[in-house]
CSV table of C-alpha atoms and ligand atoms in Angstrom, one decimal:
chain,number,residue,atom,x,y,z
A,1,UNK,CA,141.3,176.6,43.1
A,2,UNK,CA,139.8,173.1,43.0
A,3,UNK,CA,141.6,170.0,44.6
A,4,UNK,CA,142.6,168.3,41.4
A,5,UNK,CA,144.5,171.4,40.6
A,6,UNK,CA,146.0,171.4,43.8
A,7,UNK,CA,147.1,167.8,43.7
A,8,UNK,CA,148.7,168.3,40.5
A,9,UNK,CA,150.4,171.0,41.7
A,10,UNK,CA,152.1,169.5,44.4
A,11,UNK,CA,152.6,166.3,42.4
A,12,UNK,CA,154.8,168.3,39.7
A,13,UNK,CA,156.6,170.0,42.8
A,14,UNK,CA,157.9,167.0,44.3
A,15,UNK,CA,158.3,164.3,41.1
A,16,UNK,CA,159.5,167.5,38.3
A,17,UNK,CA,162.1,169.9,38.5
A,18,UNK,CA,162.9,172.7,36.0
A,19,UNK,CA,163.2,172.4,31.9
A,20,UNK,CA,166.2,170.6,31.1
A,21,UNK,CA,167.1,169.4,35.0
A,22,UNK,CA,165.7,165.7,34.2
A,23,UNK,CA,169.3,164.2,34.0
A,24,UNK,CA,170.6,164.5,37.8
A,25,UNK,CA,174.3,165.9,36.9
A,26,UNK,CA,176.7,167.9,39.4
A,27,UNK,CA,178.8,169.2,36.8
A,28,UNK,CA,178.5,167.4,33.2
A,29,UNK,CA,176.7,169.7,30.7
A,30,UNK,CA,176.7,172.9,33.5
A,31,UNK,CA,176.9,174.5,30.1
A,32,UNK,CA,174.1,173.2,28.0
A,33,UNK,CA,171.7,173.3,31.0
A,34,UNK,CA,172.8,176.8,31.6
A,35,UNK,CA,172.5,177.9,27.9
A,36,UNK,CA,168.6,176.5,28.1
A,37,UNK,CA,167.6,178.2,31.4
A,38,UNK,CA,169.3,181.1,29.8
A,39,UNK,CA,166.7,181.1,27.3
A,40,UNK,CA,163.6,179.7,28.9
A,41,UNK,CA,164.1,182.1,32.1
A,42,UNK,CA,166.7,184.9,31.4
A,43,UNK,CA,169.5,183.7,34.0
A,44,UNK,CA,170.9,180.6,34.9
A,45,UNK,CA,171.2,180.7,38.5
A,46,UNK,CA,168.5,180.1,40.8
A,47,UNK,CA,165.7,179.2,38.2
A,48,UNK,CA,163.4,176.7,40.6
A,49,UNK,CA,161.3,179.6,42.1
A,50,UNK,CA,160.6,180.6,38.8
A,51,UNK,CA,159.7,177.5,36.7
A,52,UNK,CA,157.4,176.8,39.9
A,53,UNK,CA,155.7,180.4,39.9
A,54,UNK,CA,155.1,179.5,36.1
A,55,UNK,CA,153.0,177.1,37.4
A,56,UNK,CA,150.5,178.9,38.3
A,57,UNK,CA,150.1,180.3,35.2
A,58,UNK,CA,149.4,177.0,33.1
A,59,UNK,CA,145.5,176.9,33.2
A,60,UNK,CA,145.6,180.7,31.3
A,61,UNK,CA,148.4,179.4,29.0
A,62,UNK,CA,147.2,180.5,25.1
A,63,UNK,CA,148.9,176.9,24.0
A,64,UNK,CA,146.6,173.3,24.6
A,65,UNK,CA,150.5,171.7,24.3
A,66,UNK,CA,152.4,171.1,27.6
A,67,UNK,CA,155.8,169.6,27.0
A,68,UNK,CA,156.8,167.3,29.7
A,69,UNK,CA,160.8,165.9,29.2
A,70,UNK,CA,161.4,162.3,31.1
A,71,UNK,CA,164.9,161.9,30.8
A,72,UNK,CA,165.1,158.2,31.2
A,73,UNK,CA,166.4,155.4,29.1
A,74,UNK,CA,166.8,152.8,31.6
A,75,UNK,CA,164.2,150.9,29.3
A,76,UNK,CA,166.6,150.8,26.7
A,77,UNK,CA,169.4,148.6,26.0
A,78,UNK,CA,171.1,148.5,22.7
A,79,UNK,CA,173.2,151.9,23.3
A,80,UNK,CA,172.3,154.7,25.9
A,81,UNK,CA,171.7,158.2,25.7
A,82,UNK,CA,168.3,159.0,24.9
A,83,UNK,CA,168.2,160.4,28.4
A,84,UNK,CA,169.8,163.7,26.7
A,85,UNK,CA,167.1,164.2,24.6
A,86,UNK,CA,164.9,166.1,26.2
A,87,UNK,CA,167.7,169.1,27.5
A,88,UNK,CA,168.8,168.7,23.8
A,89,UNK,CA,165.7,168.8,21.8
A,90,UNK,CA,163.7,172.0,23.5
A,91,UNK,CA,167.1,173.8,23.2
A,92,UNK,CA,167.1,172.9,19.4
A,93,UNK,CA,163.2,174.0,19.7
A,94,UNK,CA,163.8,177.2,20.7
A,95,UNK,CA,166.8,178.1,18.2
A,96,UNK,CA,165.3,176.5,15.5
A,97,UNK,CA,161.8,176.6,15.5
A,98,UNK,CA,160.8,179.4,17.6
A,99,UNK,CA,157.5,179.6,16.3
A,100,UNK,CA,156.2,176.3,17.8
A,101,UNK,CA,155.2,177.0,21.6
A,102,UNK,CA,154.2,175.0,24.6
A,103,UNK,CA,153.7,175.4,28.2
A,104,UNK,CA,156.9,173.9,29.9
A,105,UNK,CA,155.6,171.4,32.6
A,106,UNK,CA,159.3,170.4,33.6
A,107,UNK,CA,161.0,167.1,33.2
A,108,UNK,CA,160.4,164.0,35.5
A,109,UNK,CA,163.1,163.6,38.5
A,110,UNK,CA,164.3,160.7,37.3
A,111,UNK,CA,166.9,158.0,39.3
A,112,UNK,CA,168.7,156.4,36.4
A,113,UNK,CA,168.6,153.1,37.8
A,114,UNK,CA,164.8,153.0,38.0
A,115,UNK,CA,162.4,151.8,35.4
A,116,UNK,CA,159.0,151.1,37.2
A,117,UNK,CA,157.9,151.1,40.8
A,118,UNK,CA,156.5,147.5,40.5
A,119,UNK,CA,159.8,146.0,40.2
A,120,UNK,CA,161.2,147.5,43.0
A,121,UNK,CA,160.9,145.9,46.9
A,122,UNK,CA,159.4,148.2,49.7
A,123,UNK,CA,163.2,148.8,51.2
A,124,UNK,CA,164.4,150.1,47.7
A,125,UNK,CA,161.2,152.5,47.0
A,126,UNK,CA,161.7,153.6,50.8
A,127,UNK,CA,165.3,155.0,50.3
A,128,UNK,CA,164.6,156.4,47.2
A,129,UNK,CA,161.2,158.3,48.4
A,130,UNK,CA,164.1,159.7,51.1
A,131,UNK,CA,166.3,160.5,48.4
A,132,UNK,CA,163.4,162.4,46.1
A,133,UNK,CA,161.1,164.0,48.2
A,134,UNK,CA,163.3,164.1,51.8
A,135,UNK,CA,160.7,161.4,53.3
A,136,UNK,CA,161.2,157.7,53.6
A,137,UNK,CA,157.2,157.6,53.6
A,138,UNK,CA,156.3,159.5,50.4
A,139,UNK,CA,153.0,159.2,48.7
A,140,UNK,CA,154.7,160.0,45.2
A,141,UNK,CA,156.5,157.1,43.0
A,142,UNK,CA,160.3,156.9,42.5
A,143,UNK,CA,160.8,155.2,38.9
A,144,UNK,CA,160.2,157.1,35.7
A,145,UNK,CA,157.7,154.9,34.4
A,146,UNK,CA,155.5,154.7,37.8
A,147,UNK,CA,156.2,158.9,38.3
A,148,UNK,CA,155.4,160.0,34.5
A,149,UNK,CA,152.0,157.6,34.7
A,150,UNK,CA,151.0,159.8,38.0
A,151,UNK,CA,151.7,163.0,36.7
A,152,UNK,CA,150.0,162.5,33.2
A,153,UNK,CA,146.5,160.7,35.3
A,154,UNK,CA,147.2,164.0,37.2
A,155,UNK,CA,147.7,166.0,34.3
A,156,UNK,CA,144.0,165.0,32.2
A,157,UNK,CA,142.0,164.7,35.1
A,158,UNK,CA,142.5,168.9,35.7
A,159,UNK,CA,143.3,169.8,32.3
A,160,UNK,CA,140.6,168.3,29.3
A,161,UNK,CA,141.4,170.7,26.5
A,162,UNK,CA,145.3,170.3,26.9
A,163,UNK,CA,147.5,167.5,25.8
A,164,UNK,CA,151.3,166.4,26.6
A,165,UNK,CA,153.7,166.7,24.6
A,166,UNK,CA,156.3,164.0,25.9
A,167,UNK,CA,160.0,164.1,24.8
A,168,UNK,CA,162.4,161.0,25.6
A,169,UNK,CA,164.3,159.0,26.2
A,170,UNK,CA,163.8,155.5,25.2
A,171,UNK,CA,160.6,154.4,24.1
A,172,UNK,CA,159.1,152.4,27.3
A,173,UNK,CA,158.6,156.2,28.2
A,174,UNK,CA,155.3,156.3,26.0
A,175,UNK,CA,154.2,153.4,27.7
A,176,UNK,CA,152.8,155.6,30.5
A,177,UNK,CA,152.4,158.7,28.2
A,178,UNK,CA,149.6,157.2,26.2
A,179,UNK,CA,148.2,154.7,28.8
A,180,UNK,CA,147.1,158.0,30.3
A,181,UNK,CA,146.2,159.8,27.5
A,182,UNK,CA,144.3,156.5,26.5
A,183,UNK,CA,142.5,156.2,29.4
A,184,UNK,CA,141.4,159.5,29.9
A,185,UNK,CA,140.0,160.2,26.4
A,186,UNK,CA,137.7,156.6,27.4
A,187,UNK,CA,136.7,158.2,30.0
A,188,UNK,CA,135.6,161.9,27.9
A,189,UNK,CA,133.9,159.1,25.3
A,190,UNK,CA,136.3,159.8,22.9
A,191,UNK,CA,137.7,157.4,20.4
A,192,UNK,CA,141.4,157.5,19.8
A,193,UNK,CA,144.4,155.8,17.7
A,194,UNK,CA,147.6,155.7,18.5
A,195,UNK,CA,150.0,156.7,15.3
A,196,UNK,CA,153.3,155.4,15.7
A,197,UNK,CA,156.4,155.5,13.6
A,198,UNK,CA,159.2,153.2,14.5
A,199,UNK,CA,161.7,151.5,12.7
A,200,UNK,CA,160.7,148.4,14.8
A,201,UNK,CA,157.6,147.0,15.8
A,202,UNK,CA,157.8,147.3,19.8
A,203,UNK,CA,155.1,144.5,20.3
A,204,UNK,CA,157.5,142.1,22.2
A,205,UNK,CA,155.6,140.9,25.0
A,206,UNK,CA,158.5,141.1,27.2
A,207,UNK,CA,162.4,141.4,26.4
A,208,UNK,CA,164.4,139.3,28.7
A,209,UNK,CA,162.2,139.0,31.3
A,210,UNK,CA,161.1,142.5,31.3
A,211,UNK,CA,157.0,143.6,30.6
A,212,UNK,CA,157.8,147.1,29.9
A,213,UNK,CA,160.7,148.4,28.0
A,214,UNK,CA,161.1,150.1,24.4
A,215,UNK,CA,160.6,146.9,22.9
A,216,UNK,CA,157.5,145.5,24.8
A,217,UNK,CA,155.6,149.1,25.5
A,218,UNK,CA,152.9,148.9,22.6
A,219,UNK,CA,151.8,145.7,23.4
A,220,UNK,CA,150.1,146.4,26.5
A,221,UNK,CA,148.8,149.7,25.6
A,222,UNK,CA,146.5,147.5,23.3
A,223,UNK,CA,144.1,146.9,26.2
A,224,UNK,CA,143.5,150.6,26.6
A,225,UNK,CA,142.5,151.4,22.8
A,226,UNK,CA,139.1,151.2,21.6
A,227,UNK,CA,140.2,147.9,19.4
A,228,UNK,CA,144.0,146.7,18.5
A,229,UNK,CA,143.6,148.1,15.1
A,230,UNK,CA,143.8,151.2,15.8
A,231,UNK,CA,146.9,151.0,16.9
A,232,UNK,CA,148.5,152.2,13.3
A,233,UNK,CA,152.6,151.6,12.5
A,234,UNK,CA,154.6,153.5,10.2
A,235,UNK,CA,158.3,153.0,8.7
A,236,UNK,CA,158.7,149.5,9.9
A,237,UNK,CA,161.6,147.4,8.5
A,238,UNK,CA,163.9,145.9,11.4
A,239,UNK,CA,161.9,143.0,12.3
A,240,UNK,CA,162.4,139.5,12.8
A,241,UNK,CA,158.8,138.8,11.5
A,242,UNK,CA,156.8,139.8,8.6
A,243,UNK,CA,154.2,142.0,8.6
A,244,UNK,CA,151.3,139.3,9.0
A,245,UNK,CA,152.5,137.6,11.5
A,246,UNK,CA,152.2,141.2,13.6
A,247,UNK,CA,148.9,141.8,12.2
A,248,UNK,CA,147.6,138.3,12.5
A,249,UNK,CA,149.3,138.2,16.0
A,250,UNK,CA,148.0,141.4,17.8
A,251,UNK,CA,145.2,142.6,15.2
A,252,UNK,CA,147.3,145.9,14.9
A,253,UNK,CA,147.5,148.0,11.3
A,254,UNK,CA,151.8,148.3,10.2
A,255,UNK,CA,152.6,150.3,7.0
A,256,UNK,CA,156.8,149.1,6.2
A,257,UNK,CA,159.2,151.3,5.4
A,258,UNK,CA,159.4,149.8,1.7
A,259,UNK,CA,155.6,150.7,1.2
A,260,UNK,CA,155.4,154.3,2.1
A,261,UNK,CA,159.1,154.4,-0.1
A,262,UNK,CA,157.1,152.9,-3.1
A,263,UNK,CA,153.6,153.5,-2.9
A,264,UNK,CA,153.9,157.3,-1.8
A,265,UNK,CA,153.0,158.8,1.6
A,266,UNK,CA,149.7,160.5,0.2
A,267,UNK,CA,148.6,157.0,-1.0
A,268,UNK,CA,149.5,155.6,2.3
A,269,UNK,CA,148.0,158.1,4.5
A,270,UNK,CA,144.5,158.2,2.1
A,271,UNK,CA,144.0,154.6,3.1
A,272,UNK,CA,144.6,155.3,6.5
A,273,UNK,CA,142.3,158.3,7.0
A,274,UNK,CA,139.5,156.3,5.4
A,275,UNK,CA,140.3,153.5,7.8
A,276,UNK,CA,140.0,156.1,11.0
A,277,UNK,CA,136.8,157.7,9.3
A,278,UNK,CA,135.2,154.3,8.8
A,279,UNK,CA,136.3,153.9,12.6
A,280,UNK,CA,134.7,157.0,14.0
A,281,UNK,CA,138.1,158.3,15.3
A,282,UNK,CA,137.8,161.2,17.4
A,283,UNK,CA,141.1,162.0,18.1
A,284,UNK,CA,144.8,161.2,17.4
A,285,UNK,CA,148.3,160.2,19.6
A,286,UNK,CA,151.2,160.2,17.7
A,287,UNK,CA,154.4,158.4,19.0
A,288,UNK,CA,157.4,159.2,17.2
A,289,UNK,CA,160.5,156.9,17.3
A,290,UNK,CA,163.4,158.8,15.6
A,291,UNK,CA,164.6,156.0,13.8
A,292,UNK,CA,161.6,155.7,11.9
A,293,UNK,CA,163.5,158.2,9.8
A,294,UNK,CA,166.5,156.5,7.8
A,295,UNK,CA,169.6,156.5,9.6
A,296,UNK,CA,170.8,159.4,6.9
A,297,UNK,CA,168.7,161.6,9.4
A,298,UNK,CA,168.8,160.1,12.4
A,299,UNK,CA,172.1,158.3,13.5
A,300,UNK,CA,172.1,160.1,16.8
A,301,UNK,CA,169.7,157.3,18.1
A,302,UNK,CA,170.2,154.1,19.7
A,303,UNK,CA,169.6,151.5,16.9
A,304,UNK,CA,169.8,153.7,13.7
A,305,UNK,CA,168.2,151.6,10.6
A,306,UNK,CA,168.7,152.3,6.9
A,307,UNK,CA,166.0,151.9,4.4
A,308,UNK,CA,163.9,154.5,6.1
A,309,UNK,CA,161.5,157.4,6.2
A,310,UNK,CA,162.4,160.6,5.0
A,311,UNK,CA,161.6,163.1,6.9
A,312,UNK,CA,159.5,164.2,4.2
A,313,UNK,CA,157.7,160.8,4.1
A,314,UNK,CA,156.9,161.6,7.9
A,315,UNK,CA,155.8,164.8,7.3
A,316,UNK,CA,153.8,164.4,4.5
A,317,UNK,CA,151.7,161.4,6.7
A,318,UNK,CA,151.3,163.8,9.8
A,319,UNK,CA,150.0,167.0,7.6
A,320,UNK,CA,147.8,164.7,5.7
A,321,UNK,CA,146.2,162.8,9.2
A,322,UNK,CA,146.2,166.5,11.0
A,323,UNK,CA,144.3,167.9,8.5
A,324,UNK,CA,141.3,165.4,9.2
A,325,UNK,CA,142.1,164.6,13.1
A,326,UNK,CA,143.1,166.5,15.8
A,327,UNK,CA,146.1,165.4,17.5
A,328,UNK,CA,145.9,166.3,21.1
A,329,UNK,CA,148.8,164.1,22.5
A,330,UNK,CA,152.2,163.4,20.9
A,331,UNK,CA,156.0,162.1,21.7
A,332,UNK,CA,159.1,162.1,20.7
A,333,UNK,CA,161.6,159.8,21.6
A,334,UNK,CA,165.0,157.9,21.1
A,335,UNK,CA,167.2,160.9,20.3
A,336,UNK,CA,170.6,160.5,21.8
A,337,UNK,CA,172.4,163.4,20.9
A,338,UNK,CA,175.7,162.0,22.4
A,339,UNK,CA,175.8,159.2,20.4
A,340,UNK,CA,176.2,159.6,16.6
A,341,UNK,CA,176.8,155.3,16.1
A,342,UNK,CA,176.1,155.7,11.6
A,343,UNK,CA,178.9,155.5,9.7
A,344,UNK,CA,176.7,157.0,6.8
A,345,UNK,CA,178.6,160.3,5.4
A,346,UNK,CA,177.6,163.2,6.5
A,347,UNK,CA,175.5,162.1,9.5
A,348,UNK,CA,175.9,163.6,13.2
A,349,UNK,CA,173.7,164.3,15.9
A,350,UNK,CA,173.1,167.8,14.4
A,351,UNK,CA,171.3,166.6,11.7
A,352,UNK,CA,169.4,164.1,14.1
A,353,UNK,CA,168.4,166.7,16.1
A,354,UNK,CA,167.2,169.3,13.8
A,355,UNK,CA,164.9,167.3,11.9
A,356,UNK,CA,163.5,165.6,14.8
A,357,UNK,CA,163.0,169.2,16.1
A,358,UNK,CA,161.3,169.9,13.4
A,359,UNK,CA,158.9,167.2,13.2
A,360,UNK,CA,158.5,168.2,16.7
A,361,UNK,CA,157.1,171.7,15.9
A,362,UNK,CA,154.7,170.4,13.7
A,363,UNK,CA,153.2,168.3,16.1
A,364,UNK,CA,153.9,170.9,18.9
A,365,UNK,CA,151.6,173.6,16.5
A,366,UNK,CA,148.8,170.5,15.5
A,367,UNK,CA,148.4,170.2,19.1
A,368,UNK,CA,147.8,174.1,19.9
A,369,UNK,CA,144.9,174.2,16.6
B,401,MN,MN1,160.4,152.4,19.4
């Protein structure tokens, strides 16, 4: 086996533990993370020498989409919880969508206290390297941000014709997912956008001092596309800006919420796969912010917005753009399954879950064509 495999290996050893495991717990949700072991291995005791001999068996895995939880949402900050989603959502995968299938990498150890390694002092990184890996002296990161950015670096530089399929957590999560994705398709020569739906426009430059959280993380991917434009935003409509002062600003593309309602998702999505053709776009990432979708379906989120996306609207954008591109990297964040903070009818964290499981599976299945 050839060294990069090896140092991946031993990278997901130490920074990853088992499906489901990302939230460090001694006994809330025994239950739930039982049920999902139950599923994913047959038994709920005992489970870590098994995920890790499944390991060994991701290279001959039939499926190029290798789900990776990172249940974090220390980048957050309006209201918490998104560091459920990942237990949550493959659960909901698995009862609801059987049919869409990845290799399960694990989820990121995560310290909920800890965004990125760079803000922490030597003392602080120290301890937790103890705490984590059982030595003050480490080589591996401690924060989420710094662990998930290793691991994915890791991940493409072994693995070309596989992609990640992330699940959060807040959204400063996707700031490592697609900087590595990003960087690594440059790298093949491959010309990429980034597809992201968001209720907001998460091009702050920093949020209270703060370079990377879920309101600051597109902005400094934009150094790692091939130009700012193709950076491409969908269901926008909680913003304290218009829409030129965005594009003007950063040279990104935004389609609003109340353009996709009105002109029609097939209109909106023609105009964009001209714009990618006209771009020589290789290859797609799509990052998928729940509350994109209208807070009928998705109140289980941790600033649910009216006015949005259907799920259909969603839908009907993805199968129109994976029909011309291949998707080989995707996301999906901001579900908070605990939290249900709508006061619309018949909303509840069911619904949010089920129909972001189900946007899931299709980008689970584009990512396996
Ligand atoms: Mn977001």
């Amino acid at each position: 086996m050839s060294t990069q495999w090896q140092t991946f290996k031993s990278k997901v050893e130490h920074c990853l533990c088992p499906p489901g495991d990302g939230v460090f717990t001694v006994n809330t949700a025994k239950e739930r993370k039982a049920a999902l072991r139950n599923k994913l291995y047959g038994q709920e005791d005992n489970v870590e020498p098994l995920w890790r001999d499944s390991l060994e068996t991701l290279s001959q895995s039939p499926y190029k989409a290798v789900t990776l939880g990172i249940s974090s949402d220390c980048g957050g900050g309006i209201l918490r919880g998104a560091n459920w989603g990942p237990l949550f959502l493959r659960s909901t995968l698995i009862d609801q969508q059987p049919q869409a299938k990845s290799f399960d990498l694990g989820d990121v150890r995560v310290i909920p206290h800890l965004l990125h390694d760079k803000y922490l002092n030597d003392a602080t990184i120290s301890n937790c390297q103890k705490a984590l890996y059982d030595n003050p002296n480490s080589e591996y990161y401690v924060s989420p941000l710094s662990i998930t950015e290793d691991v994915c670096d890791s991940f493409y530089a072994t693995f070309t014709d596989k992609g990640i399929f992330g699940i959060g957590g807040d959204h400063s999560i996707s700031y490592p997912l697609t900087k590595a994705y990003l960087k690594a398709k440059r790298e093949q020569g491959k010309r990429t956008a980034i597809i992201h739906f968001d209720a907001h426009t998460d091009l702050l430059v920093e949020r209270l001092g703060i370079d990377l959280c879920f309101g600051s993380w597109c902005t400094h991917i934009l150094e790692f596309l091939p130009a700012p434009h193709h950076l491409i935003q969908f269901g926008i409509r909680s913003s304290g800006k218009p829409k030129a002062h965005w594009e003007s600003t950063f040279g990104i593309k935004q389609h609003w919420a109340h353009e996709i309602i009105e002109r029609g998702a097939q209109d909106v999505a023609s105009e964009v796969i001209a714009q990618l053709k006209a771009d020589n776009v290789d290859e797609l990432y799509v990052s998928f912010d729940i509350d994109a979708l209208d807070e009928e379906f998705a109140s289980a989120t941790g600033t649910p917005e009216g006015n949005g996306l259907t799920p259909k609207h969603a839908l009907d954008i993805l199968v129109a753009l994976a029909d011309e591109f291949p998707i080989t990297g995707a996301d999906m964040m901001e579900i908070a399954p605990f939290t249900d903070s709508s006061l619309v009818g018949q909303s509840s964290s069911e619904t949010t879950l089920r129909e972001g499981a189900k946007i899931s599976a299709f980008l689970i299945n584009a990512m396996n064509r």
